[in-house]
Amino acid sequence: MYNYRMVTDDLYWVGADEHRLALFENIHPLYHGVSYNAYVLLDEKTVLFDTADWAVGRQFIANVKAVLNGRPLDYLVINHVEPDHAASIEEILLRWPKVKIITTPKAVTLLNQFGFGLDPNQIEEVKEGDTKSFGKHTVAFVYAPMVHWPEAMVTFDTTNGVLFSADAFGSFRSLDGKLFADEFDFDREWIDDARRYYTNIVGKYGPQVVALLNKAASVVGLDNIKYLCPLHGPVWRKDLGYIIDKYTHWATYEPEEKGVMIVYASMYGNTEAAAEVLAAKLTARGVTNTRLYDVSSTHVSYLISDLFKYSHLVLASVTYNLGIFPPMHNFLMDMKALNLQKRTVAIMGSGSWAPRSGALMKEEIESLKNMTVLDEEMTVTSSLKADNESEIDALADAIAASIKGESK
Amino acid sequence: MLYQTTQEHEELRAKVREFAETEVKPIAFMLDQNNQFPTEVVKKMGELGLMGLPYEKEYGGAGADALSYAIAVEELARVDGGVGVILSAHTSLGTYPIYAFGNEEQKKKYLPDLCSGKKVGAFGLTEPNAGSDAGGTETTAEDMGDHYLLNGEKIFITNGGQADTYVVFAVTTPGIGTRGISALIVEKGWEGFTFEEHYDKMGIRSSATCQLNFNNVKVPKENLLGKEGQGFKIAMATLDGGRIGIAAQALGIAQGAYEAAVEYSKERVQFGKPICQQQNVAFKIADMATKLRCARFLVYSAAELKQAHAPYGMESAMAKQYASDIALEVTNDALQIFGGCGYIKGMEVERFYRDAKITTIYEGTNEIQRVVIASHILGKAAKDTSAAPAQQKGPETGARKRLILKDGTAQEKVETLVANLKKDGHDFTVGIPMDTPITQAERVVSAGQGIGEKKNMKLIENLAKAAGAAVGSSRPVAETLKYVPINRYVGMSGQKFKGNLYIACGISGAIQHLKGIKDASCIVAINTNPNAKIFKNCDYGIVGDVMEILPLLTAALDTGEKQPAPPMVKMKRMVPKKVYQPRKLYVCNGCGHEYDPMQGDPENEVKPGTAFKDLPEGWTCPHCGEPAEAFIEIEA
């Protein structure tokens, strides 16, 4: 049974939801599923924009068939070849062998590498800025290299202002019968998933996202974009400024909010207790926008996501094998991999005989770009004691002053 | 082509030889014995026009050629190797960099006095951790706007203490290896520029050699030689030429020993005839003469090449290496010919034998000369690119002010210290109990082994009282001497002090101890040994005896009964200016790889420091193969 929805005149969403996948990209946990979006344009020619993961192949094909309603499929535009979108290409080729594939030269190379064995005669390679008319609708192709793969492009329908944005503006979470962002309370239900998707998957490529946003503004004109049709998550047709603003923050590594994220690594609860004390002391100083996370029990994708949101970070870690506690180390490595920048960081090391974690964490943080490490560092030997109160007070003072923008 | 020197050269040789034989030879043994610098001789060398031989007359030089200079060094060394190196270090090392790399103002200011011998020049490159590898240079010159602040030490400096101008090499941009080194002209007498005692050397004892200390020496910007970062280049170019001087010195020493041996072999009769008539000795002399002739040709040829502005780096290395290697052989053979007589002090060959050894060591060891020669033949050995520029390890306690008070009376030093402490915000009207736990103490007065006998602990207690501080100690004072309980020693394994003021009295500054005070806001050191490590790790230091300083400091801080100190407010410590310059990075649109000019691209053999625009043609991303055009520029 088909299950498609109309996006706007001539354009239909033919994607599908996936609820059974536990780990997106086999790394990021999913609790509310994910959608694989694809779109069919019915013009003088019929056009399919991207395909879907093989896991939802049957539903996807059923939807395409239903929308085409017996018409042949003339074109397949491939904006992004990652297998969660391209896996069903083969099925499309089997069913509509005459379909012409429109994509970038690099995408062709990758598709061949993935083993799709495309016939060169059915490929139309496009260059940056090329346009193509399907009848009423004329689309322009804009390269989006390294957002977050090198072959990616976005396609803009100049007739109705639809931007097929590939993985840009995508999100975790399944659509569950709805389609548009304005059909949800996005800022309450979705933003965290959208942020976690962007920061963990595209986070490293801020400069390229900025380049794409600039290109969109200059080539297309942001006002001319009426619909954002990403490959995951809801379609945007209202309040596009909201999500573009979020993207601007994330891509430039600017925090969304003043707030403190405390991440601790604790083996027996002593470092945890110190982190709790610090959080309480921050509250006492009027800093209440705080989040406290146990690095061992929180998947790093959530930590990264919040880190892109908040301005301040406290790292509290026990020393383990004369190094940083491994899950904390993993978090630091992920920050580095994802190019995190522009945060103010306070360091609390701990250990019982050779506490080195503080110095090592500081070293890692300082190897990132544009980071500020507060001078007030402290080391907890085994457990926090009354002796240390002045130190933790100084630390809390420094964080509070920094949050409030006072230079101490 | 006769490979002959000119008549002028031989006239100069005769002039220098006469001078050396009449002025130097009679006192050479005395200079050697007394480790004495021949100030009068050097003055006369200036009058004779020897001190600026290869430099143009417009700068006060003699306008002679490099070969003349080599001959002069050779002839002086033929009589006294020490006097030879005085001229060599002065001319090749002290004067040449200013001549070759100085701007017109610098040349006009410094060269006439150097060339006339009114002033003596020296060259400061070597450091404890930077011998053959200048990349290990730790002396720093911090840019303070109109001047540099020079800090560090130079060792084994020829003419040290006697010279008036010093070309000193220091790091102006840390962390980038030799490209961060700059050359500065530093004058004797500037504040903070001090000398250690002369080394008690094996040979060349008439030349002065000592350690230079720079403690916050202000060097005006106009004394930068060349540009910032050119120091290593300047040093290497200077040493290329300097080798000719050392080669000539080695040649002269060997020549002197050889002549003495020939003379002696004709006089000494054994088995009824002069020993020179023993084939054994005759052959030795033949070999010595052959080696000398080889060496002389190498040295003179290198000098001629230099004079003709032809490439001469390899040839001067060959000359230095060969002449010094054979100087050891020739002086050894000469001493052997002298037999037991040559082993007695006062015999020239004994001195030549000792003098010769240094020539295979300094101004580039002979091992390094072979590296230079081989690199000219085989190309530079591939740099071990995995080894990034050596990480400069700062003092154990982090960045410190390091204001060391060495001059003036004890009272003056104490007053300066107290004034500085008060200016920094230490309030001495309040205090804490002397038995406050170290970890909670705002101030600690700590005793090291330099405190001496147990009764002197009273001085520590008095000072602690006057300073409103608790009493602490180094580990041996608590553990071995048992002057204080074991829980009062400060160090990595003991108590860590994190308060505002730490006064280390008679503490030398073992690493263990320093690790326990690295979080102190301010460290004061009082020690008799100006080289004690604590002075590199303190904000203020007084070089002096604790027995004298502590009572004065106690009196200066004493305000009667102290008010109880309010809860401690941790004072900000000195934070060094971060040497972080925003820079451009280049991100690949094919894979996201960042090209960082600071790191270059080792995979494609692009050296660190290569600007993106200077990447070789056809360069592609090391990871995905995209061309340079596919990179976007970002600011980081």
PDB file of N, CA and C in Angstrom, chain A residues 1 7 22 127 169 246 252 261 301 308 317 324 331 353 367 391 399 404:
ATOM      1  N   MET A   1       0.847  -1.204   0.000  1.00  0.00           N
ATOM      2  CA  MET A   1       0.000   0.000   0.000  1.00  0.00           C
ATOM      3  C   MET A   1       0.884   1.257   0.000  1.00  0.00           C
ATOM      4  N   VAL A   7       3.738  17.662  -1.466  1.00  0.00           N
ATOM      5  CA  VAL A   7       4.499  18.744  -0.852  1.00  0.00           C
ATOM      6  C   VAL A   7       3.916  20.079  -1.304  1.00  0.00           C
ATOM      7  N   ALA A  22      18.540   0.672  15.083  1.00  0.00           N
ATOM      8  CA  ALA A  22      18.995   1.079  16.425  1.00  0.00           C
ATOM      9  C   ALA A  22      20.093   2.121  16.344  1.00  0.00           C
ATOM     10  N   LYS A 127      27.288  20.234 -14.091  1.00  0.00           N
ATOM     11  CA  LYS A 127      28.315  21.067 -13.470  1.00  0.00           C
ATOM     12  C   LYS A 127      27.635  22.111 -12.586  1.00  0.00           C
ATOM     13  N   PHE A 169      19.893  20.426   6.428  1.00  0.00           N
ATOM     14  CA  PHE A 169      18.584  20.632   7.059  1.00  0.00           C
ATOM     15  C   PHE A 169      17.873  19.320   7.387  1.00  0.00           C
ATOM     16  N   LYS A 246      19.684  28.489  13.012  1.00  0.00           N
ATOM     17  CA  LYS A 246      20.342  27.414  13.763  1.00  0.00           C
ATOM     18  C   LYS A 246      21.574  26.929  12.998  1.00  0.00           C
ATOM     19  N   THR A 252      29.151  27.977  12.163  1.00  0.00           N
ATOM     20  CA  THR A 252      30.233  28.883  12.566  1.00  0.00           C
ATOM     21  C   THR A 252      30.703  28.574  13.988  1.00  0.00           C
ATOM     22  N   MET A 261      27.577  23.172  30.351  1.00  0.00           N
ATOM     23  CA  MET A 261      27.408  21.746  30.248  1.00  0.00           C
ATOM     24  C   MET A 261      28.521  21.117  31.082  1.00  0.00           C
ATOM     25  N   SER A 301      27.119  11.131  21.073  1.00  0.00           N
ATOM     26  CA  SER A 301      26.419  11.977  20.094  1.00  0.00           C
ATOM     27  C   SER A 301      25.536  13.007  20.796  1.00  0.00           C
ATOM     28  N   PHE A 308      27.382  21.821  21.073  1.00  0.00           N
ATOM     29  CA  PHE A 308      27.182  22.834  20.029  1.00  0.00           C
ATOM     30  C   PHE A 308      26.148  23.863  20.473  1.00  0.00           C
ATOM     31  N   SER A 317      37.165  14.777  35.130  1.00  0.00           N
ATOM     32  CA  SER A 317      37.470  13.380  34.831  1.00  0.00           C
ATOM     33  C   SER A 317      38.486  12.796  35.791  1.00  0.00           C
ATOM     34  N   ILE A 324      43.463   9.974  30.545  1.00  0.00           N
ATOM     35  CA  ILE A 324      42.085  10.424  30.713  1.00  0.00           C
ATOM     36  C   ILE A 324      41.184   9.190  30.685  1.00  0.00           C
ATOM     37  N   PHE A 331      35.156  11.337  24.105  1.00  0.00           N
ATOM     38  CA  PHE A 331      34.399  12.588  23.925  1.00  0.00           C
ATOM     39  C   PHE A 331      35.326  13.677  23.380  1.00  0.00           C
ATOM     40  N   TRP A 353      46.523   8.863  43.065  1.00  0.00           N
ATOM     41  CA  TRP A 353      47.968   8.833  43.324  1.00  0.00           C
ATOM     42  C   TRP A 353      48.760   9.643  42.308  1.00  0.00           C
ATOM     43  N   SER A 367      44.295  22.022  21.907  1.00  0.00           N
ATOM     44  CA  SER A 367      44.635  21.689  20.527  1.00  0.00           C
ATOM     45  C   SER A 367      43.461  21.977  19.582  1.00  0.00           C
ATOM     46  N   GLU A 391      38.809  26.246  46.390  1.00  0.00           N
ATOM     47  CA  GLU A 391      39.150  26.037  44.983  1.00  0.00           C
ATOM     48  C   GLU A 391      37.907  25.897  44.125  1.00  0.00           C
ATOM     49  N   ILE A 399      33.570  30.583  36.379  1.00  0.00           N
ATOM     50  CA  ILE A 399      32.604  30.184  35.352  1.00  0.00           C
ATOM     51  C   ILE A 399      31.450  31.183  35.324  1.00  0.00           C
ATOM     52  N   LYS A 404      28.533  35.522  32.713  1.00  0.00           N
ATOM     53  CA  LYS A 404      27.912  36.842  32.793  1.00  0.00           C
ATOM     54  C   LYS A 404      28.721  37.881  32.021  1.00  0.00           C
TER      55      LYS A 404
END
